[in-house]
């Protein structure tokens, strides 16, 4: 319990540092939200007036303090571009991104675990050599590229889905899932090859261990040894890997969202960065950082549970 | 182990379900007679308040929702809108607008003189000597007289009517930032950030009603996916596609319409820094750069070469002969450079905003062309926000390629910026003769005389080689063959109400 508390405390400290870095780095880069909003017709006076209205004429430290106080109370401020509270704006987008990420991880698990087992059982056959080579190839293809290929093949040639025809999960959850399968698959592809390779390797390593030999010598059938002992032990590192992969997938979905025109967090993050919509940028980056540290925390706690000797 | 099994089967069921249902996502756009999906490159990333919105991309859409006392038509004329007619007194000081009867706001209320006064008040002097529309500082008095609005100016301003395209909004709307209520042919329904904006035809519109009932403006922020989305069927119309995208749409069910963007695309030179503070150097560059070759190489031959800060759509002010002042002449260019003290050429940097591919393409051809006279140019790509703050406001650049547009249908919108004291004179152009002619143009009440002064300004810009003028870019609009009626305007607007389905 104390271990967990300590971990959670570290998590908040990490988030605090992330927020400081984001806040101050954006005050260093060129471009001002007021100038961006007013465009080329801005006069120095109108920029000054709008900056005052936005509170941007205050020192950075003061602005940060004010912002942090708001965040503690759950108020992330108001978007410059949309005149809406940031929390409301992001809540809409978070749904799409989370759904996409959950689907990607689900596809990863469903495909990679049977595939890994299959490859381990067929190890050193021609089929395994082929699959391993293919795996290496897939691992090297970035998601946005496989995303473009999927769009072209399934969207333009086969017309299984309408590229860009995303339907909000609020309108129809089923049709939304139907659309998101394709980007989710693009995100899942490299993860599938990583997980199946990892699983194959750990299964092979476990199979050679003493307890397996003992189990066989006690007269167990191959299948039950494999599923009851080998697989169970081999899955532990895989599960921890999946935990970390989830954070990676959420962050990675930002790029794939662009390819499939999914209006998730990625889109709004990119547009807020170019529009210098500071409140939105800060909230999204903090949220992404939160997912990363959260999944790390879960992985750490799982490690600790499986093997109490570990105190990372 | 048991947990794994359960989770496993659950995931299996879920994914099978998802895969099985994926075919359902492929529904095509509904009945085309009542709906159209228009792709727009960016969200309306600012207030929906028409008096605060400044982005060209936002104003282009708000044109359909709001109207002023007068509004622009496709030929560049001002036609009565919320006012049914207007009169200007002989001394050019008093404008009398008569309100059109029974014009309704989208919330059902009728437009009253109070609403007009309220709209003027929001844009006029706020008591500190500044105004949202600077030209309104010239208003001495405005009042309602029954159904008439009488505006009195302090000094005559022949451009004043142009400013009356200012949107009329209801005084009763407490939140114009997010709740758009106007009198236009379309009313605002809803928006989802970075996703879409929904419009619906306004049944009580006073004029010719829109043909298409439901309009979805779909935000396509990623330029790479636009053509696949069009071919895949989720976008019916996209304005301002690139020549490359137009080629990808060949042999599809899209028609590519060609108009002009009404931009002055040029390599703008910072007249305030070396070596461009020397007129001979600027002229040398003009002799070396060939706009026709740029249009052929980078724009598939589509575009209109221009010779000064004016584009052909403003036919009243446009001088075609300025195109021929600098025809390609490398010897002359080299001689001018030698005279200016650069016999072996020089090196300079062109800063180009990275989000405008046409300008980047143009800069690349310019770099090649300048090699002919021994001048080495380097392209530096910078983010749009940095361009705005460093190049445009900070004037920290040697050269930049950009297109300058006119926010109103007057020469003033293009030429006033080159006055030596203008706050937006980002090229630091300073010429006494120019300032004189500009002042005369702004002060003259006589239209013909004013046009002549503006033309003289254009000639000075060309003679002084203020910038290396290139072209007015072609505007390519892709529209699905099941729709027709798209109209090009001399200002940056998209008139959705004119688009109709093909029967």
mmCIF file with all atom_site columns, C-alpha atoms in Angstrom, chain A residues 86-197:
data_model
loop_
_atom_site.group_PDB
_atom_site.id
_atom_site.type_symbol
_atom_site.label_atom_id
_atom_site.label_alt_id
_atom_site.label_comp_id
_atom_site.label_asym_id
_atom_site.label_entity_id
_atom_site.label_seq_id
_atom_site.pdbx_PDB_ins_code
_atom_site.Cartn_x
_atom_site.Cartn_y
_atom_site.Cartn_z
_atom_site.occupancy
_atom_site.B_iso_or_equiv
_atom_site.pdbx_formal_charge
_atom_site.auth_seq_id
_atom_site.auth_comp_id
_atom_site.auth_asym_id
_atom_site.auth_atom_id
_atom_site.pdbx_PDB_model_num
ATOM 1   C CA . UNK A 1 86  ? -11.598 23.562  -22.594 1.00 0.00 ? 86  UNK A CA 1
ATOM 2   C CA . UNK A 1 87  ? -13.009 20.659  -20.588 1.00 0.00 ? 87  UNK A CA 1
ATOM 3   C CA . UNK A 1 88  ? -16.150 20.541  -22.719 1.00 0.00 ? 88  UNK A CA 1
ATOM 4   C CA . UNK A 1 89  ? -14.151 20.843  -25.929 1.00 0.00 ? 89  UNK A CA 1
ATOM 5   C CA . UNK A 1 90  ? -11.773 18.025  -25.033 1.00 0.00 ? 90  UNK A CA 1
ATOM 6   C CA . UNK A 1 91  ? -14.402 15.719  -23.559 1.00 0.00 ? 91  UNK A CA 1
ATOM 7   C CA . UNK A 1 92  ? -15.945 15.465  -27.042 1.00 0.00 ? 92  UNK A CA 1
ATOM 8   C CA . UNK A 1 93  ? -12.640 14.599  -28.659 1.00 0.00 ? 93  UNK A CA 1
ATOM 9   C CA . UNK A 1 94  ? -11.359 12.329  -25.915 1.00 0.00 ? 94  UNK A CA 1
ATOM 10  C CA . UNK A 1 95  ? -14.183 9.887   -26.599 1.00 0.00 ? 95  UNK A CA 1
ATOM 11  C CA . UNK A 1 96  ? -13.114 9.330   -30.192 1.00 0.00 ? 96  UNK A CA 1
ATOM 12  C CA . UNK A 1 97  ? -9.442  8.965   -29.294 1.00 0.00 ? 97  UNK A CA 1
ATOM 13  C CA . UNK A 1 98  ? -10.101 6.601   -26.387 1.00 0.00 ? 98  UNK A CA 1
ATOM 14  C CA . UNK A 1 99  ? -12.455 4.457   -28.444 1.00 0.00 ? 99  UNK A CA 1
ATOM 15  C CA . UNK A 1 100 ? -9.878  4.260   -31.201 1.00 0.00 ? 100 UNK A CA 1
ATOM 16  C CA . UNK A 1 101 ? -7.118  3.368   -28.747 1.00 0.00 ? 101 UNK A CA 1
ATOM 17  C CA . UNK A 1 102 ? -9.168  0.712   -26.975 1.00 0.00 ? 102 UNK A CA 1
ATOM 18  C CA . UNK A 1 103 ? -10.069 -0.848  -30.314 1.00 0.00 ? 103 UNK A CA 1
ATOM 19  C CA . UNK A 1 104 ? -6.438  -0.797  -31.394 1.00 0.00 ? 104 UNK A CA 1
ATOM 20  C CA . UNK A 1 105 ? -5.304  -2.544  -28.240 1.00 0.00 ? 105 UNK A CA 1
ATOM 21  C CA . UNK A 1 106 ? -8.156  -5.063  -28.540 1.00 0.00 ? 106 UNK A CA 1
ATOM 22  C CA . UNK A 1 107 ? -7.141  -5.911  -32.095 1.00 0.00 ? 107 UNK A CA 1
ATOM 23  C CA . UNK A 1 108 ? -3.529  -6.182  -30.979 1.00 0.00 ? 108 UNK A CA 1
ATOM 24  C CA . UNK A 1 109 ? -4.379  -8.694  -28.250 1.00 0.00 ? 109 UNK A CA 1
ATOM 25  C CA . UNK A 1 110 ? -6.790  -10.717 -30.360 1.00 0.00 ? 110 UNK A CA 1
ATOM 26  C CA . UNK A 1 111 ? -4.390  -11.173 -33.215 1.00 0.00 ? 111 UNK A CA 1
ATOM 27  C CA . UNK A 1 112 ? -0.977  -11.222 -31.617 1.00 0.00 ? 112 UNK A CA 1
ATOM 28  C CA . UNK A 1 113 ? -1.514  -13.767 -28.832 1.00 0.00 ? 113 UNK A CA 1
ATOM 29  C CA . UNK A 1 114 ? -2.812  -16.604 -31.018 1.00 0.00 ? 114 UNK A CA 1
ATOM 30  C CA . UNK A 1 115 ? -0.208  -15.646 -33.606 1.00 0.00 ? 115 UNK A CA 1
ATOM 31  C CA . UNK A 1 116 ? 2.607   -15.718 -31.042 1.00 0.00 ? 116 UNK A CA 1
ATOM 32  C CA . UNK A 1 117 ? 1.508   -19.132 -29.750 1.00 0.00 ? 117 UNK A CA 1
ATOM 33  C CA . UNK A 1 118 ? 1.220   -20.423 -33.281 1.00 0.00 ? 118 UNK A CA 1
ATOM 34  C CA . UNK A 1 119 ? 4.705   -19.196 -34.163 1.00 0.00 ? 119 UNK A CA 1
ATOM 35  C CA . UNK A 1 120 ? 6.183   -20.711 -31.015 1.00 0.00 ? 120 UNK A CA 1
ATOM 36  C CA . UNK A 1 121 ? 4.611   -24.080 -31.749 1.00 0.00 ? 121 UNK A CA 1
ATOM 37  C CA . UNK A 1 122 ? 5.806   -24.005 -35.339 1.00 0.00 ? 122 UNK A CA 1
ATOM 38  C CA . UNK A 1 123 ? 9.240   -22.678 -34.413 1.00 0.00 ? 123 UNK A CA 1
ATOM 39  C CA . UNK A 1 124 ? 12.012  -23.374 -36.857 1.00 0.00 ? 124 UNK A CA 1
ATOM 40  C CA . UNK A 1 125 ? 9.652   -24.546 -39.570 1.00 0.00 ? 125 UNK A CA 1
ATOM 41  C CA . UNK A 1 126 ? 9.598   -22.734 -42.916 1.00 0.00 ? 126 UNK A CA 1
ATOM 42  C CA . UNK A 1 127 ? 6.260   -21.149 -41.995 1.00 0.00 ? 127 UNK A CA 1
ATOM 43  C CA . UNK A 1 128 ? 7.779   -19.644 -38.845 1.00 0.00 ? 128 UNK A CA 1
ATOM 44  C CA . UNK A 1 129 ? 10.757  -18.259 -40.740 1.00 0.00 ? 129 UNK A CA 1
ATOM 45  C CA . UNK A 1 130 ? 8.381   -16.672 -43.219 1.00 0.00 ? 130 UNK A CA 1
ATOM 46  C CA . UNK A 1 131 ? 6.134   -15.259 -40.486 1.00 0.00 ? 131 UNK A CA 1
ATOM 47  C CA . UNK A 1 132 ? 9.102   -13.914 -38.510 1.00 0.00 ? 132 UNK A CA 1
ATOM 48  C CA . UNK A 1 133 ? 10.485  -12.186 -41.587 1.00 0.00 ? 133 UNK A CA 1
ATOM 49  C CA . UNK A 1 134 ? 7.052   -10.755 -42.350 1.00 0.00 ? 134 UNK A CA 1
ATOM 50  C CA . UNK A 1 135 ? 6.810   -9.592  -38.751 1.00 0.00 ? 135 UNK A CA 1
ATOM 51  C CA . UNK A 1 136 ? 10.082  -7.714  -39.008 1.00 0.00 ? 136 UNK A CA 1
ATOM 52  C CA . UNK A 1 137 ? 8.797   -5.983  -42.111 1.00 0.00 ? 137 UNK A CA 1
ATOM 53  C CA . UNK A 1 138 ? 5.484   -4.929  -40.505 1.00 0.00 ? 138 UNK A CA 1
ATOM 54  C CA . UNK A 1 139 ? 7.326   -3.661  -37.441 1.00 0.00 ? 139 UNK A CA 1
ATOM 55  C CA . UNK A 1 140 ? 9.268   -1.279  -39.659 1.00 0.00 ? 140 UNK A CA 1
ATOM 56  C CA . UNK A 1 141 ? 6.209   0.210   -41.403 1.00 0.00 ? 141 UNK A CA 1
ATOM 57  C CA . UNK A 1 142 ? 4.947   3.306   -39.591 1.00 0.00 ? 142 UNK A CA 1
ATOM 58  C CA . UNK A 1 143 ? 1.228   3.417   -38.807 1.00 0.00 ? 143 UNK A CA 1
ATOM 59  C CA . UNK A 1 144 ? 0.501   6.476   -40.905 1.00 0.00 ? 144 UNK A CA 1
ATOM 60  C CA . UNK A 1 145 ? 1.860   4.711   -43.962 1.00 0.00 ? 145 UNK A CA 1
ATOM 61  C CA . UNK A 1 146 ? -0.123  1.536   -43.445 1.00 0.00 ? 146 UNK A CA 1
ATOM 62  C CA . UNK A 1 147 ? -3.040  3.881   -42.778 1.00 0.00 ? 147 UNK A CA 1
ATOM 63  C CA . UNK A 1 148 ? -2.668  5.449   -46.210 1.00 0.00 ? 148 UNK A CA 1
ATOM 64  C CA . UNK A 1 149 ? -2.472  1.987   -47.802 1.00 0.00 ? 149 UNK A CA 1
ATOM 65  C CA . UNK A 1 150 ? -5.570  0.827   -45.934 1.00 0.00 ? 150 UNK A CA 1
ATOM 66  C CA . UNK A 1 151 ? -7.461  3.960   -47.041 1.00 0.00 ? 151 UNK A CA 1
ATOM 67  C CA . UNK A 1 152 ? -6.491  3.407   -50.650 1.00 0.00 ? 152 UNK A CA 1
ATOM 68  C CA . UNK A 1 153 ? -7.247  -0.317  -50.715 1.00 0.00 ? 153 UNK A CA 1
ATOM 69  C CA . UNK A 1 154 ? -10.378 -0.493  -48.564 1.00 0.00 ? 154 UNK A CA 1
ATOM 70  C CA . UNK A 1 155 ? -11.668 3.036   -49.081 1.00 0.00 ? 155 UNK A CA 1
ATOM 71  C CA . UNK A 1 156 ? -10.980 3.982   -52.679 1.00 0.00 ? 156 UNK A CA 1
ATOM 72  C CA . UNK A 1 157 ? -10.576 0.639   -54.493 1.00 0.00 ? 157 UNK A CA 1
ATOM 73  C CA . UNK A 1 158 ? -12.777 -1.797  -52.584 1.00 0.00 ? 158 UNK A CA 1
ATOM 74  C CA . UNK A 1 159 ? -15.094 0.886   -51.180 1.00 0.00 ? 159 UNK A CA 1
ATOM 75  C CA . UNK A 1 160 ? -15.672 -0.976  -47.933 1.00 0.00 ? 160 UNK A CA 1
ATOM 76  C CA . UNK A 1 161 ? -15.746 2.348   -46.093 1.00 0.00 ? 161 UNK A CA 1
ATOM 77  C CA . UNK A 1 162 ? -15.966 6.025   -47.018 1.00 0.00 ? 162 UNK A CA 1
ATOM 78  C CA . UNK A 1 163 ? -12.617 7.728   -46.353 1.00 0.00 ? 163 UNK A CA 1
ATOM 79  C CA . UNK A 1 164 ? -13.281 10.695  -44.122 1.00 0.00 ? 164 UNK A CA 1
ATOM 80  C CA . UNK A 1 165 ? -16.829 9.515   -43.500 1.00 0.00 ? 165 UNK A CA 1
ATOM 81  C CA . UNK A 1 166 ? -16.348 9.361   -39.737 1.00 0.00 ? 166 UNK A CA 1
ATOM 82  C CA . UNK A 1 167 ? -19.584 9.311   -37.800 1.00 0.00 ? 167 UNK A CA 1
ATOM 83  C CA . UNK A 1 168 ? -19.530 10.492  -34.213 1.00 0.00 ? 168 UNK A CA 1
ATOM 84  C CA . UNK A 1 169 ? -20.060 7.847   -31.533 1.00 0.00 ? 169 UNK A CA 1
ATOM 85  C CA . UNK A 1 170 ? -22.813 10.072  -30.235 1.00 0.00 ? 170 UNK A CA 1
ATOM 86  C CA . UNK A 1 171 ? -24.764 9.685   -33.480 1.00 0.00 ? 171 UNK A CA 1
ATOM 87  C CA . UNK A 1 172 ? -24.238 5.968   -33.807 1.00 0.00 ? 172 UNK A CA 1
ATOM 88  C CA . UNK A 1 173 ? -21.791 3.935   -31.760 1.00 0.00 ? 173 UNK A CA 1
ATOM 89  C CA . UNK A 1 174 ? -21.962 0.975   -34.106 1.00 0.00 ? 174 UNK A CA 1
ATOM 90  C CA . UNK A 1 175 ? -21.237 2.974   -37.256 1.00 0.00 ? 175 UNK A CA 1
ATOM 91  C CA . UNK A 1 176 ? -18.501 4.818   -35.441 1.00 0.00 ? 176 UNK A CA 1
ATOM 92  C CA . UNK A 1 177 ? -16.853 1.518   -34.502 1.00 0.00 ? 177 UNK A CA 1
ATOM 93  C CA . UNK A 1 178 ? -17.340 0.360   -38.074 1.00 0.00 ? 178 UNK A CA 1
ATOM 94  C CA . UNK A 1 179 ? -15.308 3.305   -39.283 1.00 0.00 ? 179 UNK A CA 1
ATOM 95  C CA . UNK A 1 180 ? -12.688 3.196   -36.549 1.00 0.00 ? 180 UNK A CA 1
ATOM 96  C CA . UNK A 1 181 ? -11.824 -0.459  -37.254 1.00 0.00 ? 181 UNK A CA 1
ATOM 97  C CA . UNK A 1 182 ? -9.639  0.693   -40.126 1.00 0.00 ? 182 UNK A CA 1
ATOM 98  C CA . UNK A 1 183 ? -7.506  3.278   -38.313 1.00 0.00 ? 183 UNK A CA 1
ATOM 99  C CA . UNK A 1 184 ? -7.399  0.961   -35.277 1.00 0.00 ? 184 UNK A CA 1
ATOM 100 C CA . UNK A 1 185 ? -5.991  -1.778  -37.464 1.00 0.00 ? 185 UNK A CA 1
ATOM 101 C CA . UNK A 1 186 ? -3.361  0.595   -38.855 1.00 0.00 ? 186 UNK A CA 1
ATOM 102 C CA . UNK A 1 187 ? -2.290  1.471   -35.321 1.00 0.00 ? 187 UNK A CA 1
ATOM 103 C CA . UNK A 1 188 ? -2.390  -2.157  -34.203 1.00 0.00 ? 188 UNK A CA 1
ATOM 104 C CA . UNK A 1 189 ? -0.268  -3.596  -37.039 1.00 0.00 ? 189 UNK A CA 1
ATOM 105 C CA . UNK A 1 190 ? 3.228   -2.791  -35.730 1.00 0.00 ? 190 UNK A CA 1
ATOM 106 C CA . UNK A 1 191 ? 2.123   -3.602  -32.176 1.00 0.00 ? 191 UNK A CA 1
ATOM 107 C CA . UNK A 1 192 ? 0.846   -7.003  -33.336 1.00 0.00 ? 192 UNK A CA 1
ATOM 108 C CA . UNK A 1 193 ? 4.203   -7.896  -34.757 1.00 0.00 ? 193 UNK A CA 1
ATOM 109 C CA . UNK A 1 194 ? 6.009   -6.732  -31.626 1.00 0.00 ? 194 UNK A CA 1
ATOM 110 C CA . UNK A 1 195 ? 3.735   -8.582  -29.213 1.00 0.00 ? 195 UNK A CA 1
ATOM 111 C CA . UNK A 1 196 ? 3.673   -11.811 -31.200 1.00 0.00 ? 196 UNK A CA 1
ATOM 112 C CA . UNK A 1 197 ? 7.454   -11.801 -31.469 1.00 0.00 ? 197 UNK A CA 1
#
